[in-house]
């Protein structure tokens, strides 16, 4: 079951089941999305394993490289691979940005709008078949079935964290713990940005992203005599009263 509440999306033990299912689905699909057009990934990557991913692979390394660093720089690349250059959770990878391009003068430009993220989002929240085509109202994806019909800040952070995890090499022992906490910090750094009132304009523009189909279920009217309807009518009456007072004052 897909869970969309913030608490359930946190990178912790509480969401392990749903998160594990999503990881399994994405692990193989993500290779199709990052493969060069008309060519195979070289050297090949295992579809059902993360062991050969991360900075040690040229393709996944280039996409995991923190924005602001140059993967093409030999020293940077080697330092990332050796761990001499550690990556903090708030050093976001370049794959978060549209066309994998980071604008130092306008960091919001293209942020969380990459094709890779959109594909992963659709794969999890609408359906795998919706990745390569427009989602149709006749098909109810996991999100719609669970009452989710619009993009949310928690779901964006969740998908970004899933992709970052799948692209990373799985490590054992102390390094595995470091990797786990790095993912937590990554997830919360995105949430902190989304919840910052000073960033509300950019966040609103991001949430407008049309991922879900326009379904009748998503647009159905509120039931008569329901508590929800009464709350909305009361709020509307109060707003209209306030507007009238301003006009005639």
mmCIF file of C-alpha atoms in Angstrom:
data_model
loop_
_atom_site.group_PDB
_atom_site.id
_atom_site.type_symbol
_atom_site.label_atom_id
_atom_site.label_comp_id
_atom_site.label_asym_id
_atom_site.label_seq_id
_atom_site.Cartn_x
_atom_site.Cartn_y
_atom_site.Cartn_z
ATOM 1 C CA UNK A 1 0.000 0.000 0.000
ATOM 2 C CA UNK A 2 1.272 3.449 -0.896
ATOM 3 C CA UNK A 3 1.377 5.771 2.107
ATOM 4 C CA UNK A 4 1.405 9.492 1.545
ATOM 5 C CA UNK A 5 1.374 11.091 4.990
ATOM 6 C CA UNK A 6 4.543 12.868 6.019
ATOM 7 C CA UNK A 7 5.147 10.732 9.104
ATOM 8 C CA UNK A 8 4.771 7.545 7.103
ATOM 9 C CA UNK A 9 7.100 8.740 4.380
ATOM 10 C CA UNK A 10 10.005 9.432 6.704
ATOM 11 C CA UNK A 11 13.098 7.374 6.113
ATOM 12 C CA UNK A 12 12.629 5.187 9.157
ATOM 13 C CA UNK A 13 11.396 1.788 10.216
ATOM 14 C CA UNK A 14 7.709 2.717 10.204
ATOM 15 C CA UNK A 15 7.447 2.814 6.411
ATOM 16 C CA UNK A 16 9.711 -0.143 5.685
ATOM 17 C CA UNK A 17 7.065 -2.284 4.000
ATOM 18 C CA UNK A 18 5.718 0.263 1.544
ATOM 19 C CA UNK A 19 9.174 1.674 0.931
ATOM 20 C CA UNK A 20 10.560 -1.792 0.214
ATOM 21 C CA UNK A 21 7.867 -2.470 -2.380
ATOM 22 C CA UNK A 22 8.598 0.808 -4.139
ATOM 23 C CA UNK A 23 12.326 0.093 -4.113
ATOM 24 C CA UNK A 24 11.778 -3.297 -5.753
ATOM 25 C CA UNK A 25 9.621 -1.743 -8.470
ATOM 26 C CA UNK A 26 12.066 1.043 -9.246
ATOM 27 C CA UNK A 27 15.316 -0.922 -9.039
ATOM 28 C CA UNK A 28 14.913 -2.387 -12.517
ATOM 29 C CA UNK A 29 12.773 0.303 -14.160
ATOM 30 C CA UNK A 30 15.231 3.063 -13.381
ATOM 31 C CA UNK A 31 17.839 1.496 -15.668
ATOM 32 C CA UNK A 32 15.523 1.964 -18.638
ATOM 33 C CA UNK A 33 15.113 5.648 -17.834
ATOM 34 C CA UNK A 34 18.816 6.406 -17.531
ATOM 35 C CA UNK A 35 20.032 4.310 -20.474
ATOM 36 C CA UNK A 36 21.517 6.365 -23.325
ATOM 37 C CA UNK A 37 19.055 6.651 -26.204
ATOM 38 C CA UNK A 38 19.571 3.797 -28.625
ATOM 39 C CA UNK A 39 22.448 2.332 -26.629
ATOM 40 C CA UNK A 40 23.119 0.094 -23.654
ATOM 41 C CA UNK A 41 24.656 1.144 -20.349
ATOM 42 C CA UNK A 42 28.384 0.453 -20.300
ATOM 43 C CA UNK A 43 29.584 -1.296 -18.296
ATOM 44 C CA UNK A 44 26.258 -3.098 -17.758
ATOM 45 C CA UNK A 45 24.375 -2.700 -14.481
ATOM 46 C CA UNK A 46 22.497 -5.531 -12.770
ATOM 47 C CA UNK A 47 18.760 -4.910 -12.935
ATOM 48 C CA UNK A 48 17.958 -6.360 -9.518
ATOM 49 C CA UNK A 49 20.949 -5.214 -7.509
ATOM 50 C CA UNK A 50 22.502 -1.933 -6.361
ATOM 51 C CA UNK A 51 25.939 -3.360 -5.717
ATOM 52 C CA UNK A 52 27.458 -2.009 -8.939
ATOM 53 C CA UNK A 53 25.877 1.444 -8.762
ATOM 54 C CA UNK A 54 26.992 4.626 -7.045
ATOM 55 C CA UNK A 55 30.065 6.750 -7.724
ATOM 56 C CA UNK A 56 32.062 3.744 -8.948
ATOM 57 C CA UNK A 57 29.981 3.551 -12.124
ATOM 58 C CA UNK A 58 30.473 6.333 -14.647
ATOM 59 C CA UNK A 59 26.784 6.833 -15.446
ATOM 60 C CA UNK A 60 25.270 6.602 -11.967
ATOM 61 C CA UNK A 61 28.204 8.543 -10.541
ATOM 62 C CA UNK A 62 27.637 11.419 -12.949
ATOM 63 C CA UNK A 63 23.997 11.654 -11.874
ATOM 64 C CA UNK A 64 24.693 11.318 -8.146
ATOM 65 C CA UNK A 65 27.383 13.990 -8.270
ATOM 66 C CA UNK A 66 26.363 16.908 -6.006
ATOM 67 C CA UNK A 67 25.162 19.998 -7.843
ATOM 68 C CA UNK A 68 27.952 22.542 -7.963
ATOM 69 C CA UNK A 69 30.683 19.931 -8.385
ATOM 70 C CA UNK A 70 32.055 18.871 -11.756
ATOM 71 C CA UNK A 71 31.954 15.135 -12.372
ATOM 72 C CA UNK A 72 34.187 15.670 -15.394
ATOM 73 C CA UNK A 73 36.966 16.833 -13.056
ATOM 74 C CA UNK A 74 39.219 13.827 -12.427
ATOM 75 C CA UNK A 75 40.157 14.837 -8.887
ATOM 76 C CA UNK A 76 36.534 15.415 -7.884
ATOM 77 C CA UNK A 77 35.493 12.090 -9.365
ATOM 78 C CA UNK A 78 38.233 10.157 -7.591
ATOM 79 C CA UNK A 79 37.591 11.889 -4.256
ATOM 80 C CA UNK A 80 33.900 11.007 -4.462
ATOM 81 C CA UNK A 81 34.726 7.405 -5.259
ATOM 82 C CA UNK A 82 37.261 7.038 -2.476
ATOM 83 C CA UNK A 83 35.064 8.727 0.117
ATOM 84 C CA UNK A 84 37.648 11.417 0.755
ATOM 85 C CA UNK A 85 35.007 13.865 -0.393
ATOM 86 C CA UNK A 86 31.970 13.006 1.734
ATOM 87 C CA UNK A 87 28.520 14.046 0.562
ATOM 88 C CA UNK A 88 26.059 15.466 3.098
ATOM 89 C CA UNK A 89 22.309 15.017 2.835
ATOM 90 C CA UNK A 90 21.756 18.641 1.852
ATOM 91 C CA UNK A 91 24.225 18.417 -1.042
ATOM 92 C CA UNK A 92 21.645 17.492 -3.630
ATOM 93 C CA UNK A 93 22.604 15.319 -6.617
ATOM 94 C CA UNK A 94 22.460 16.727 -10.109
ATOM 95 C CA UNK A 95 19.755 14.252 -11.170
ATOM 96 C CA UNK A 96 17.216 16.345 -9.237
ATOM 97 C CA UNK A 97 17.512 19.121 -11.815
ATOM 98 C CA UNK A 98 15.866 19.260 -15.235
ATOM 99 C CA UNK A 99 18.313 18.245 -17.966
ATOM 100 C CA UNK A 100 20.790 17.604 -15.127
ATOM 101 C CA UNK A 101 21.753 21.259 -15.231
ATOM 102 C CA UNK A 102 22.344 23.353 -12.111
ATOM 103 C CA UNK A 103 22.166 27.161 -12.292
ATOM 104 C CA UNK A 104 24.290 28.646 -9.508
ATOM 105 C CA UNK A 105 22.537 32.002 -9.944
ATOM 106 C CA UNK A 106 19.054 30.474 -9.732
ATOM 107 C CA UNK A 107 19.170 27.180 -7.762
ATOM 108 C CA UNK A 108 15.386 26.737 -8.052
ATOM 109 C CA UNK A 109 15.660 26.585 -11.845
ATOM 110 C CA UNK A 110 14.706 23.049 -12.848
ATOM 111 C CA UNK A 111 14.934 21.734 -9.277
ATOM 112 C CA UNK A 112 12.928 18.496 -8.827
ATOM 113 C CA UNK A 113 11.748 18.658 -12.432
ATOM 114 C CA UNK A 114 14.049 16.110 -14.040
ATOM 115 C CA UNK A 115 12.570 13.504 -16.353
ATOM 116 C CA UNK A 116 13.974 10.798 -14.089
ATOM 117 C CA UNK A 117 12.010 12.064 -11.073
ATOM 118 C CA UNK A 118 8.809 12.450 -13.086
ATOM 119 C CA UNK A 119 9.146 8.874 -14.361
ATOM 120 C CA UNK A 120 9.735 7.549 -10.844
ATOM 121 C CA UNK A 121 6.821 9.580 -9.464
ATOM 122 C CA UNK A 122 4.417 8.251 -12.086
ATOM 123 C CA UNK A 123 5.713 4.716 -11.636
ATOM 124 C CA UNK A 124 4.926 4.783 -7.910
ATOM 125 C CA UNK A 125 1.851 6.981 -7.666
ATOM 126 C CA UNK A 126 -0.103 6.509 -10.907
ATOM 127 C CA UNK A 127 1.043 3.275 -12.565
ATOM 128 C CA UNK A 128 4.121 1.851 -14.316
ATOM 129 C CA UNK A 129 2.285 2.059 -17.651
ATOM 130 C CA UNK A 130 1.749 5.818 -17.208
ATOM 131 C CA UNK A 131 5.482 6.578 -17.377
ATOM 132 C CA UNK A 132 5.625 6.690 -21.176
ATOM 133 C CA UNK A 133 2.167 8.099 -21.790
ATOM 134 C CA UNK A 134 -0.413 10.421 -20.315
ATOM 135 C CA UNK A 135 -2.300 8.873 -17.371
ATOM 136 C CA UNK A 136 -5.949 8.192 -18.200
ATOM 137 C CA UNK A 137 -8.913 8.884 -15.971
ATOM 138 C CA UNK A 138 -10.202 5.357 -16.585
ATOM 139 C CA UNK A 139 -7.288 3.830 -14.675
ATOM 140 C CA UNK A 140 -6.960 4.291 -10.929
ATOM 141 C CA UNK A 141 -3.380 4.191 -9.724
ATOM 142 C CA UNK A 142 -2.225 3.521 -6.166
ATOM 143 C CA UNK A 143 -2.379 7.182 -5.205
ATOM 144 C CA UNK A 144 -5.915 7.678 -6.500
ATOM 145 C CA UNK A 145 -7.111 4.527 -4.770
ATOM 146 C CA UNK A 146 -5.814 5.923 -1.487
ATOM 147 C CA UNK A 147 -7.318 9.383 -1.904
ATOM 148 C CA UNK A 148 -4.289 11.167 -3.356
ATOM 149 C CA UNK A 149 -5.063 13.190 -6.479
ATOM 150 C CA UNK A 150 -2.412 15.903 -6.466
ATOM 151 C CA UNK A 151 1.316 16.239 -5.954
ATOM 152 C CA UNK A 152 2.380 16.771 -2.323
ATOM 153 C CA UNK A 153 5.638 17.970 -0.822
ATOM 154 C CA UNK A 154 6.095 14.746 1.138
ATOM 155 C CA UNK A 155 5.573 12.580 -1.937
ATOM 156 C CA UNK A 156 8.136 14.568 -3.945
ATOM 157 C CA UNK A 157 10.714 14.217 -1.179
ATOM 158 C CA UNK A 158 9.895 10.515 -0.887
ATOM 159 C CA UNK A 159 10.391 9.794 -4.586
ATOM 160 C CA UNK A 160 13.614 11.815 -4.716
ATOM 161 C CA UNK A 161 14.935 9.810 -1.758
ATOM 162 C CA UNK A 162 13.937 6.517 -3.353
ATOM 163 C CA UNK A 163 15.798 7.389 -6.550
ATOM 164 C CA UNK A 164 18.853 8.570 -4.644
ATOM 165 C CA UNK A 165 18.891 5.331 -2.665
ATOM 166 C CA UNK A 166 18.509 3.087 -5.699
ATOM 167 C CA UNK A 167 21.274 4.882 -7.564
ATOM 168 C CA UNK A 168 23.642 4.493 -4.623
ATOM 169 C CA UNK A 169 25.823 1.491 -3.918
ATOM 170 C CA UNK A 170 24.581 -0.645 -1.024
ATOM 171 C CA UNK A 171 27.166 -0.805 1.746
ATOM 172 C CA UNK A 172 27.484 -2.912 4.867
ATOM 173 C CA UNK A 173 28.350 -2.229 8.499
ATOM 174 C CA UNK A 174 29.291 1.287 9.576
ATOM 175 C CA UNK A 175 29.065 2.607 6.033
ATOM 176 C CA UNK A 176 25.521 1.257 5.721
ATOM 177 C CA UNK A 177 24.495 3.255 8.800
ATOM 178 C CA UNK A 178 26.126 6.344 7.341
ATOM 179 C CA UNK A 179 24.227 5.760 4.105
ATOM 180 C CA UNK A 180 20.940 5.372 6.024
ATOM 181 C CA UNK A 181 21.386 8.606 7.948
ATOM 182 C CA UNK A 182 22.497 10.347 4.776
ATOM 183 C CA UNK A 183 19.169 9.409 3.187
ATOM 184 C CA UNK A 184 17.266 10.660 6.223
ATOM 185 C CA UNK A 185 19.112 13.966 6.106
ATOM 186 C CA UNK A 186 18.508 14.205 2.370
ATOM 187 C CA UNK A 187 14.768 13.637 2.806
ATOM 188 C CA UNK A 188 14.440 16.147 5.630
ATOM 189 C CA UNK A 189 16.537 18.763 3.837
ATOM 190 C CA UNK A 190 13.972 18.710 1.026
ATOM 191 C CA UNK A 191 11.061 18.918 3.467
ATOM 192 C CA UNK A 192 12.716 21.837 5.250
ATOM 193 C CA UNK A 193 12.944 23.682 1.951
ATOM 194 C CA UNK A 194 9.321 22.947 1.078
ATOM 195 C CA UNK A 195 8.074 24.095 4.481
ATOM 196 C CA UNK A 196 10.041 27.346 4.488
ATOM 197 C CA UNK A 197 7.488 30.201 4.144
ATOM 198 C CA UNK A 198 10.016 32.230 2.175
ATOM 199 C CA UNK A 199 10.000 29.556 -0.531
ATOM 200 C CA UNK A 200 6.206 29.259 -0.789
ATOM 201 C CA UNK A 201 5.936 30.777 -4.281
ATOM 202 C CA UNK A 202 8.439 28.356 -5.798
ATOM 203 C CA UNK A 203 6.918 25.413 -3.926
ATOM 204 C CA UNK A 204 3.431 26.259 -5.203
ATOM 205 C CA UNK A 205 4.752 26.354 -8.758
ATOM 206 C CA UNK A 206 6.376 22.968 -8.236
ATOM 207 C CA UNK A 207 3.164 21.404 -6.914
ATOM 208 C CA UNK A 208 1.221 22.516 -9.984
ATOM 209 C CA UNK A 209 3.066 19.803 -11.912
ATOM 210 C CA UNK A 210 0.386 17.778 -13.724
ATOM 211 C CA UNK A 211 1.090 14.137 -12.922
ATOM 212 C CA UNK A 212 -2.329 12.791 -12.051
ATOM 213 C CA UNK A 213 -5.189 12.268 -14.526
ATOM 214 C CA UNK A 214 -8.273 14.426 -14.292
ATOM 215 C CA UNK A 215 -10.638 11.798 -12.980
ATOM 216 C CA UNK A 216 -14.230 12.037 -11.886
ATOM 217 C CA UNK A 217 -13.202 10.659 -8.500
ATOM 218 C CA UNK A 218 -10.712 13.458 -8.045
ATOM 219 C CA UNK A 219 -13.318 16.087 -8.887
ATOM 220 C CA UNK A 220 -16.435 14.650 -7.280
ATOM 221 C CA UNK A 221 -18.549 17.047 -5.282
ATOM 222 C CA UNK A 222 -18.671 17.031 -1.511
ATOM 223 C CA UNK A 223 -21.535 14.989 -0.053
ATOM 224 C CA UNK A 224 -24.578 16.908 1.152
ATOM 225 C CA UNK A 225 -24.906 17.377 4.925
ATOM 226 C CA UNK A 226 -21.338 16.209 5.468
ATOM 227 C CA UNK A 227 -19.066 17.835 8.040
ATOM 228 C CA UNK A 228 -16.652 18.725 5.234
ATOM 229 C CA UNK A 229 -19.364 20.613 3.351
ATOM 230 C CA UNK A 230 -20.410 22.515 6.485
ATOM 231 C CA UNK A 231 -16.799 23.523 7.183
ATOM 232 C CA UNK A 232 -16.354 24.797 3.632
ATOM 233 C CA UNK A 233 -19.643 26.700 3.635
ATOM 234 C CA UNK A 234 -18.822 28.291 6.980
ATOM 235 C CA UNK A 235 -15.379 29.318 5.728
ATOM 236 C CA UNK A 236 -16.891 30.725 2.519
ATOM 237 C CA UNK A 237 -19.499 32.737 4.456
ATOM 238 C CA UNK A 238 -16.839 34.184 6.744
ATOM 239 C CA UNK A 239 -14.675 35.127 3.758
ATOM 240 C CA UNK A 240 -17.579 36.773 1.945
ATOM 241 C CA UNK A 241 -18.478 38.690 5.108
ATOM 242 C CA UNK A 242 -14.911 39.914 5.465
ATOM 243 C CA UNK A 243 -14.808 40.957 1.808
ATOM 244 C CA UNK A 244 -18.083 42.879 2.184
ATOM 245 C CA UNK A 245 -16.765 44.713 5.231
ATOM 246 C CA UNK A 246 -13.693 45.806 3.306
ATOM 247 C CA UNK A 247 -15.758 47.058 0.370
ATOM 248 C CA UNK A 248 -18.162 49.124 2.449
ATOM 249 C CA UNK A 249 -15.751 50.359 5.113
#
